[in-house]
Amino acid sequence: MHSYTEENYLKALFNLSADKGEVSANELSKQLGIKMPTVNSMMKKLSVKKLVHYESYKPLRLTEKGKKEAGLIIRKHRLTEMFLVQKLGFGWEEVHEIAEQIEHLHSPNFFEKMDALLGYPKIDPHGSPIPDKTGKMEWIKYEKLSSCKEGDTVRLAAVIHTTDDFLKFLNLRELSLGVKLKIKTVEKFDGSMTVSHSKKGSDTLSHIVCDRLLVEKL
Amino acid sequence: MHSYTEENYLKALFNLSADKGEVSANELSKQLGIKMPTVNSMMKKLSVKKLVHYESYKPLRLTEKGKKEAGLIIRKHRLTEMFLVQKLGFGWEEVHEIAEQIEHLHSPNFFEKMDALLGYPKIDPHGSPIPDKTGKMEWIKYEKLSSCKEGDTVRLAAVIHTTDDFLKFLNLRELSLGVKLKIKTVEKFDGSMTVSHSKKGSDTLSHIVCDRLLVEKL
DNA sequence: TAAATTTGTTAGATAAGTCTAAGTTCTTAC
DNA sequence: GTAAGAACTTAGACTTATCTAACAAATTTA
């Protein structure tokens, strides 16, 4: 079994290496808020445990074993978030911090029960995929709202970079997963978009916002 | 805030000092499975934090502050147990271990939500009282089954020394909280009792078993 | 009450995870 | 292509929670 601390390193590596598959020690250090030398020695430790490929002055990479372990932690995190929203009535902006703690519990039964009670969900409350029991995770190929064109009609499918603040911003505008949006105008000079949605009339969203919203074209 | 470790010491002190109000370092050491010198130094540390009254070679006592903190941890533990049984469908013999982990979570909201969802329960699945939000706890004055007499009719109200094995033993005999029992015979030589209960006919229970069952006389 | 046993304390070691300071290697910019 | 800066590594210190070994006090027992 891995320590609470090790699990956090694995999770951070997994999240950071989503695209490139490689992570610099520096990125990892910043992500975790832990100083470089500490990260360095932990990487050596995880390397001995065959969870990370470590070579001096080279970027870091999770091993297959490391990916699996990390995937399983993220599975617990996302199942928990779903549970908190669906069964305990939390808002999607409130669940991250609690899930950060619960993801480290050692009790297969507990997560098994949550999973069953939720009907084996495939995504968490923010639309991120929940890894399966082998730690494997697959993103459905959504588009960024920012890459859509005037006149497109889309369904909001997922939110990335889910900080509390950003989620509260979306709450205020009643932008929740599943809402249908019609893109009315796209501004050339700053990439901001005016979109309308059924309930709430229309909103203007900055490019940064549109970049964080993943949508499905209808 | 206190560490995970400190919380476990507080909880153990609280549980051990239920009756006398005093605990020997030796008892505490055995209870926690931690060696005496370690316990000793932790007691000094908790004493500095004003959670424990510590004097060389004297029994240990929680301060008022210590009792409150401990009570709040036990509150979280018992609320969690109730939640796991009532909302996740666990058996009363399965929940202790999971609650041992969840009790250390830092999230007032989480426990608040559970409490509300359960309808502010006063007892846990084993009949033990759940401390209130100030950490105060009161045992309802139940009798031990072992102190009842032939002919008495009683309701099973709580179980003490709730090990997994003992709870499974009770499961097999369908002895759950609330069942009505009629005491048919009490053996003089070993204190064992034969009791009958509605569903299951009669059972013979050893003195040790009867000593762990708290009942309400009807 | 004196010896034996149990209980409690002190001292010092160890492991995990963190840090700062100092040195190395790699990358970038001129 | 070298100098400057960024990224990485090494060395050594600190904290928390644990241990063992050795010693001291209290309690039990004979």
mmCIF file of C-alpha atoms in Angstrom, chain B:
data_model
loop_
_atom_site.group_PDB
_atom_site.id
_atom_site.type_symbol
_atom_site.label_atom_id
_atom_site.label_comp_id
_atom_site.label_asym_id
_atom_site.label_seq_id
_atom_site.Cartn_x
_atom_site.Cartn_y
_atom_site.Cartn_z
ATOM 1 C CA MET B 1 -6.264 21.417 14.594
ATOM 2 C CA HIS B 2 -4.967 18.106 15.889
ATOM 3 C CA SER B 3 -3.168 15.431 13.946
ATOM 4 C CA TYR B 4 -4.711 12.125 13.013
ATOM 5 C CA THR B 5 -2.495 10.548 15.651
ATOM 6 C CA GLU B 6 -3.441 12.960 18.408
ATOM 7 C CA GLU B 7 -7.090 12.387 17.622
ATOM 8 C CA ASN B 8 -6.649 8.666 18.120
ATOM 9 C CA TYR B 9 -5.070 9.178 21.521
ATOM 10 C CA LEU B 10 -7.902 11.491 22.560
ATOM 11 C CA LYS B 11 -10.522 9.039 21.410
ATOM 12 C CA ALA B 12 -8.877 6.153 23.225
ATOM 13 C CA LEU B 13 -8.588 8.208 26.404
ATOM 14 C CA PHE B 14 -12.242 9.155 26.156
ATOM 15 C CA ASN B 15 -13.377 5.590 25.670
ATOM 16 C CA LEU B 16 -11.166 4.179 28.419
ATOM 17 C CA SER B 17 -12.058 6.831 30.954
ATOM 18 C CA ALA B 18 -15.813 6.380 30.458
ATOM 19 C CA ASP B 19 -16.349 5.144 34.005
ATOM 20 C CA LYS B 20 -13.467 6.095 36.295
ATOM 21 C CA GLY B 21 -12.478 9.269 34.539
ATOM 22 C CA GLU B 22 -8.884 8.124 34.902
ATOM 23 C CA VAL B 23 -6.718 6.001 32.658
ATOM 24 C CA SER B 24 -3.312 4.465 33.265
ATOM 25 C CA ALA B 25 -0.643 4.956 30.651
ATOM 26 C CA ASN B 26 -0.413 1.205 30.505
ATOM 27 C CA GLU B 27 -4.073 0.710 29.595
ATOM 28 C CA LEU B 28 -3.797 3.381 26.953
ATOM 29 C CA SER B 29 -0.664 1.792 25.568
ATOM 30 C CA LYS B 30 -2.402 -1.577 25.283
ATOM 31 C CA GLN B 31 -5.561 -0.120 23.825
ATOM 32 C CA LEU B 32 -3.660 1.664 21.076
ATOM 33 C CA GLY B 33 -1.045 -1.017 20.512
ATOM 34 C CA ILE B 34 1.633 1.614 21.015
ATOM 35 C CA LYS B 35 4.578 1.219 23.362
ATOM 36 C CA MET B 36 4.674 2.979 26.716
ATOM 37 C CA PRO B 37 7.449 5.473 26.000
ATOM 38 C CA THR B 38 5.634 6.673 22.910
ATOM 39 C CA VAL B 39 2.425 7.088 24.861
ATOM 40 C CA ASN B 40 4.345 8.879 27.549
ATOM 41 C CA SER B 41 5.780 11.478 25.227
ATOM 42 C CA MET B 42 2.438 11.989 23.501
ATOM 43 C CA MET B 43 0.822 12.606 26.880
ATOM 44 C CA LYS B 44 3.354 15.315 27.569
ATOM 45 C CA LYS B 45 2.578 16.836 24.212
ATOM 46 C CA LEU B 46 -1.189 16.734 24.785
ATOM 47 C CA SER B 47 -0.600 18.162 28.225
ATOM 48 C CA VAL B 48 1.154 21.174 26.706
ATOM 49 C CA LYS B 49 -1.880 21.565 24.452
ATOM 50 C CA LYS B 50 -4.114 21.482 27.543
ATOM 51 C CA LEU B 51 -5.954 18.413 26.372
ATOM 52 C CA VAL B 52 -4.722 16.048 29.093
ATOM 53 C CA HIS B 53 -3.825 16.466 32.758
ATOM 54 C CA TYR B 54 -0.402 14.877 33.074
ATOM 55 C CA GLU B 55 1.671 14.418 36.227
ATOM 56 C CA SER B 56 4.540 11.968 36.588
ATOM 57 C CA TYR B 57 3.425 8.580 37.844
ATOM 58 C CA LYS B 58 -0.188 9.710 38.148
ATOM 59 C CA PRO B 59 -3.150 8.391 36.166
ATOM 60 C CA LEU B 60 -4.117 10.321 33.051
ATOM 61 C CA ARG B 61 -7.202 12.487 32.812
ATOM 62 C CA LEU B 62 -8.656 14.411 29.908
ATOM 63 C CA THR B 63 -9.161 18.117 30.515
ATOM 64 C CA GLU B 64 -12.559 19.624 29.713
ATOM 65 C CA LYS B 65 -11.084 20.764 26.415
ATOM 66 C CA GLY B 66 -9.781 17.273 25.793
ATOM 67 C CA LYS B 67 -13.163 15.720 26.545
ATOM 68 C CA LYS B 68 -14.846 18.047 24.145
ATOM 69 C CA GLU B 69 -12.406 17.350 21.329
ATOM 70 C CA ALA B 70 -12.663 13.619 21.923
ATOM 71 C CA GLY B 71 -16.441 13.793 22.057
ATOM 72 C CA LEU B 72 -16.523 15.539 18.716
ATOM 73 C CA ILE B 73 -14.376 12.864 17.123
ATOM 74 C CA ILE B 74 -16.611 10.152 18.534
ATOM 75 C CA ARG B 75 -19.573 12.106 17.245
ATOM 76 C CA LYS B 76 -18.119 11.947 13.756
ATOM 77 C CA HIS B 77 -17.395 8.255 14.165
ATOM 78 C CA ARG B 78 -20.890 7.337 15.283
ATOM 79 C CA LEU B 79 -22.691 9.556 12.811
ATOM 80 C CA THR B 80 -20.631 7.886 10.120
ATOM 81 C CA GLU B 81 -21.527 4.422 11.364
ATOM 82 C CA MET B 82 -25.179 5.320 11.314
ATOM 83 C CA PHE B 83 -24.844 6.724 7.830
ATOM 84 C CA LEU B 84 -23.080 3.647 6.527
ATOM 85 C CA VAL B 85 -25.761 1.360 7.909
ATOM 86 C CA GLN B 86 -28.789 3.464 7.056
ATOM 87 C CA LYS B 87 -27.789 4.997 3.752
ATOM 88 C CA LEU B 88 -25.190 2.683 2.254
ATOM 89 C CA GLY B 89 -26.633 -0.609 3.397
ATOM 90 C CA PHE B 90 -23.682 -1.886 5.420
ATOM 91 C CA GLY B 91 -24.162 -4.361 8.254
ATOM 92 C CA TRP B 92 -23.469 -3.142 11.779
ATOM 93 C CA GLU B 93 -20.425 -5.420 11.910
ATOM 94 C CA GLU B 94 -18.817 -3.808 8.861
ATOM 95 C CA VAL B 95 -18.858 -0.142 9.717
ATOM 96 C CA HIS B 96 -16.325 0.324 12.478
ATOM 97 C CA GLU B 97 -13.235 0.142 10.333
ATOM 98 C CA ILE B 98 -14.543 2.566 7.738
ATOM 99 C CA ALA B 99 -15.736 5.000 10.395
ATOM 100 C CA GLU B 100 -12.273 4.885 11.987
ATOM 101 C CA GLN B 101 -11.003 6.524 8.834
ATOM 102 C CA ILE B 102 -13.847 8.894 8.093
ATOM 103 C CA GLU B 103 -13.908 10.283 11.648
ATOM 104 C CA HIS B 104 -10.667 12.108 10.885
ATOM 105 C CA LEU B 105 -11.961 14.038 7.895
ATOM 106 C CA HIS B 106 -11.970 17.792 8.233
ATOM 107 C CA SER B 107 -15.250 18.964 6.795
ATOM 108 C CA PRO B 108 -17.974 20.267 9.073
ATOM 109 C CA ASN B 109 -20.314 20.413 6.077
ATOM 110 C CA PHE B 110 -19.910 16.747 5.353
ATOM 111 C CA PHE B 111 -20.943 15.641 8.827
ATOM 112 C CA GLU B 112 -23.653 18.279 8.933
ATOM 113 C CA LYS B 113 -25.164 16.837 5.767
ATOM 114 C CA MET B 114 -25.030 13.286 7.068
ATOM 115 C CA ASP B 115 -26.600 14.331 10.339
ATOM 116 C CA ALA B 116 -29.475 16.069 8.571
ATOM 117 C CA LEU B 117 -30.009 13.236 6.131
ATOM 118 C CA LEU B 118 -30.250 10.808 9.037
ATOM 119 C CA GLY B 119 -32.712 13.040 10.873
ATOM 120 C CA TYR B 120 -30.309 13.965 13.699
ATOM 121 C CA PRO B 121 -29.973 10.517 15.223
ATOM 122 C CA LYS B 122 -29.238 10.154 18.943
ATOM 123 C CA ILE B 123 -27.684 6.706 18.796
ATOM 124 C CA ASP B 124 -25.385 4.783 16.492
ATOM 125 C CA PRO B 125 -26.179 1.374 14.964
ATOM 126 C CA HIS B 126 -24.968 -0.390 18.115
ATOM 127 C CA GLY B 127 -27.122 1.697 20.421
ATOM 128 C CA SER B 128 -24.291 3.919 21.684
ATOM 129 C CA PRO B 129 -25.188 7.574 22.127
ATOM 130 C CA ILE B 130 -23.914 10.080 19.573
ATOM 131 C CA PRO B 131 -22.325 13.078 21.327
ATOM 132 C CA ASP B 132 -23.960 16.413 20.505
ATOM 133 C CA LYS B 133 -22.290 19.277 18.653
ATOM 134 C CA THR B 134 -20.550 20.406 21.827
ATOM 135 C CA GLY B 135 -19.029 16.960 22.309
ATOM 136 C CA LYS B 136 -21.303 16.057 25.233
ATOM 137 C CA MET B 137 -22.622 12.536 25.444
ATOM 138 C CA GLU B 138 -25.080 10.883 27.763
ATOM 139 C CA TRP B 139 -25.778 7.214 28.186
ATOM 140 C CA ILE B 140 -29.376 6.334 28.724
ATOM 141 C CA LYS B 141 -29.489 4.142 31.821
ATOM 142 C CA TYR B 142 -29.950 0.677 30.419
ATOM 143 C CA GLU B 143 -29.500 -2.530 32.357
ATOM 144 C CA LYS B 144 -27.275 -5.377 31.391
ATOM 145 C CA LEU B 145 -29.208 -8.419 30.291
ATOM 146 C CA SER B 146 -27.042 -10.347 32.737
ATOM 147 C CA SER B 147 -28.602 -8.492 35.648
ATOM 148 C CA CYS B 148 -32.191 -9.372 34.674
ATOM 149 C CA LYS B 149 -34.238 -12.123 36.234
ATOM 150 C CA GLU B 150 -36.212 -15.091 35.042
ATOM 151 C CA GLY B 151 -39.529 -14.002 33.655
ATOM 152 C CA ASP B 152 -38.415 -10.479 32.692
ATOM 153 C CA THR B 153 -39.357 -9.206 29.271
ATOM 154 C CA VAL B 154 -36.903 -6.757 27.785
ATOM 155 C CA ARG B 155 -36.052 -4.905 24.611
ATOM 156 C CA LEU B 156 -32.468 -5.053 23.276
ATOM 157 C CA ALA B 157 -31.271 -1.450 23.370
ATOM 158 C CA ALA B 158 -27.508 -1.481 22.886
ATOM 159 C CA VAL B 159 -24.483 -3.701 22.471
ATOM 160 C CA ILE B 160 -21.157 -3.041 24.162
ATOM 161 C CA HIS B 161 -17.731 -4.401 23.172
ATOM 162 C CA THR B 162 -18.829 -4.457 19.586
ATOM 163 C CA THR B 163 -16.200 -6.599 17.898
ATOM 164 C CA ASP B 164 -16.938 -7.903 14.410
ATOM 165 C CA ASP B 165 -17.055 -11.454 15.706
ATOM 166 C CA PHE B 166 -19.516 -10.680 18.430
ATOM 167 C CA LEU B 167 -21.787 -8.775 16.058
ATOM 168 C CA LYS B 168 -21.717 -11.647 13.581
ATOM 169 C CA PHE B 169 -22.620 -13.975 16.431
ATOM 170 C CA LEU B 170 -25.647 -11.782 17.146
ATOM 171 C CA ASN B 171 -26.536 -11.633 13.446
ATOM 172 C CA LEU B 172 -26.732 -15.410 13.278
ATOM 173 C CA ARG B 173 -29.219 -15.402 16.135
ATOM 174 C CA GLU B 174 -31.160 -12.468 14.662
ATOM 175 C CA LEU B 175 -30.472 -10.448 17.770
ATOM 176 C CA SER B 176 -30.718 -6.895 16.523
ATOM 177 C CA LEU B 177 -31.541 -3.678 18.364
ATOM 178 C CA GLY B 178 -35.198 -3.473 19.271
ATOM 179 C CA VAL B 179 -35.944 -7.187 19.502
ATOM 180 C CA LYS B 180 -38.086 -8.199 22.456
ATOM 181 C CA LEU B 181 -36.683 -10.954 24.616
ATOM 182 C CA LYS B 182 -38.318 -13.003 27.327
ATOM 183 C CA ILE B 183 -35.990 -14.560 29.870
ATOM 184 C CA LYS B 184 -37.041 -18.140 30.374
ATOM 185 C CA THR B 185 -34.292 -19.546 32.568
ATOM 186 C CA VAL B 186 -31.129 -18.349 34.259
ATOM 187 C CA GLU B 187 -28.516 -20.935 35.174
ATOM 188 C CA LYS B 188 -27.077 -20.475 38.650
ATOM 189 C CA PHE B 189 -23.734 -22.143 38.006
ATOM 190 C CA ASP B 190 -22.557 -20.161 34.977
ATOM 191 C CA GLY B 191 -25.009 -17.285 34.637
ATOM 192 C CA SER B 192 -26.091 -18.349 31.155
ATOM 193 C CA MET B 193 -29.632 -17.504 30.106
ATOM 194 C CA THR B 194 -32.200 -19.025 27.867
ATOM 195 C CA VAL B 195 -34.242 -16.322 26.188
ATOM 196 C CA SER B 196 -36.954 -16.473 23.606
ATOM 197 C CA HIS B 197 -37.646 -13.916 20.950
ATOM 198 C CA SER B 198 -40.570 -13.568 18.617
ATOM 199 C CA LYS B 199 -39.081 -14.616 15.312
ATOM 200 C CA LYS B 200 -36.430 -17.072 16.243
ATOM 201 C CA GLY B 201 -37.679 -19.225 19.089
ATOM 202 C CA SER B 202 -35.172 -19.482 21.929
ATOM 203 C CA ASP B 203 -31.443 -19.239 22.385
ATOM 204 C CA THR B 204 -29.066 -19.920 25.187
ATOM 205 C CA LEU B 205 -26.640 -17.078 25.790
ATOM 206 C CA SER B 206 -23.505 -17.315 27.910
ATOM 207 C CA HIS B 207 -22.922 -14.929 30.789
ATOM 208 C CA ILE B 208 -20.283 -13.116 28.767
ATOM 209 C CA VAL B 209 -22.808 -12.493 26.019
ATOM 210 C CA CYS B 210 -25.488 -11.336 28.473
ATOM 211 C CA ASP B 211 -22.996 -8.939 30.005
ATOM 212 C CA ARG B 212 -22.539 -7.210 26.675
ATOM 213 C CA LEU B 213 -26.204 -6.718 25.906
ATOM 214 C CA LEU B 214 -27.933 -3.660 27.322
ATOM 215 C CA VAL B 215 -31.670 -3.843 27.632
ATOM 216 C CA GLU B 216 -34.692 -1.826 28.592
ATOM 217 C CA LYS B 217 -37.194 -3.554 30.867
ATOM 218 C CA LEU B 218 -40.732 -3.717 29.560
#
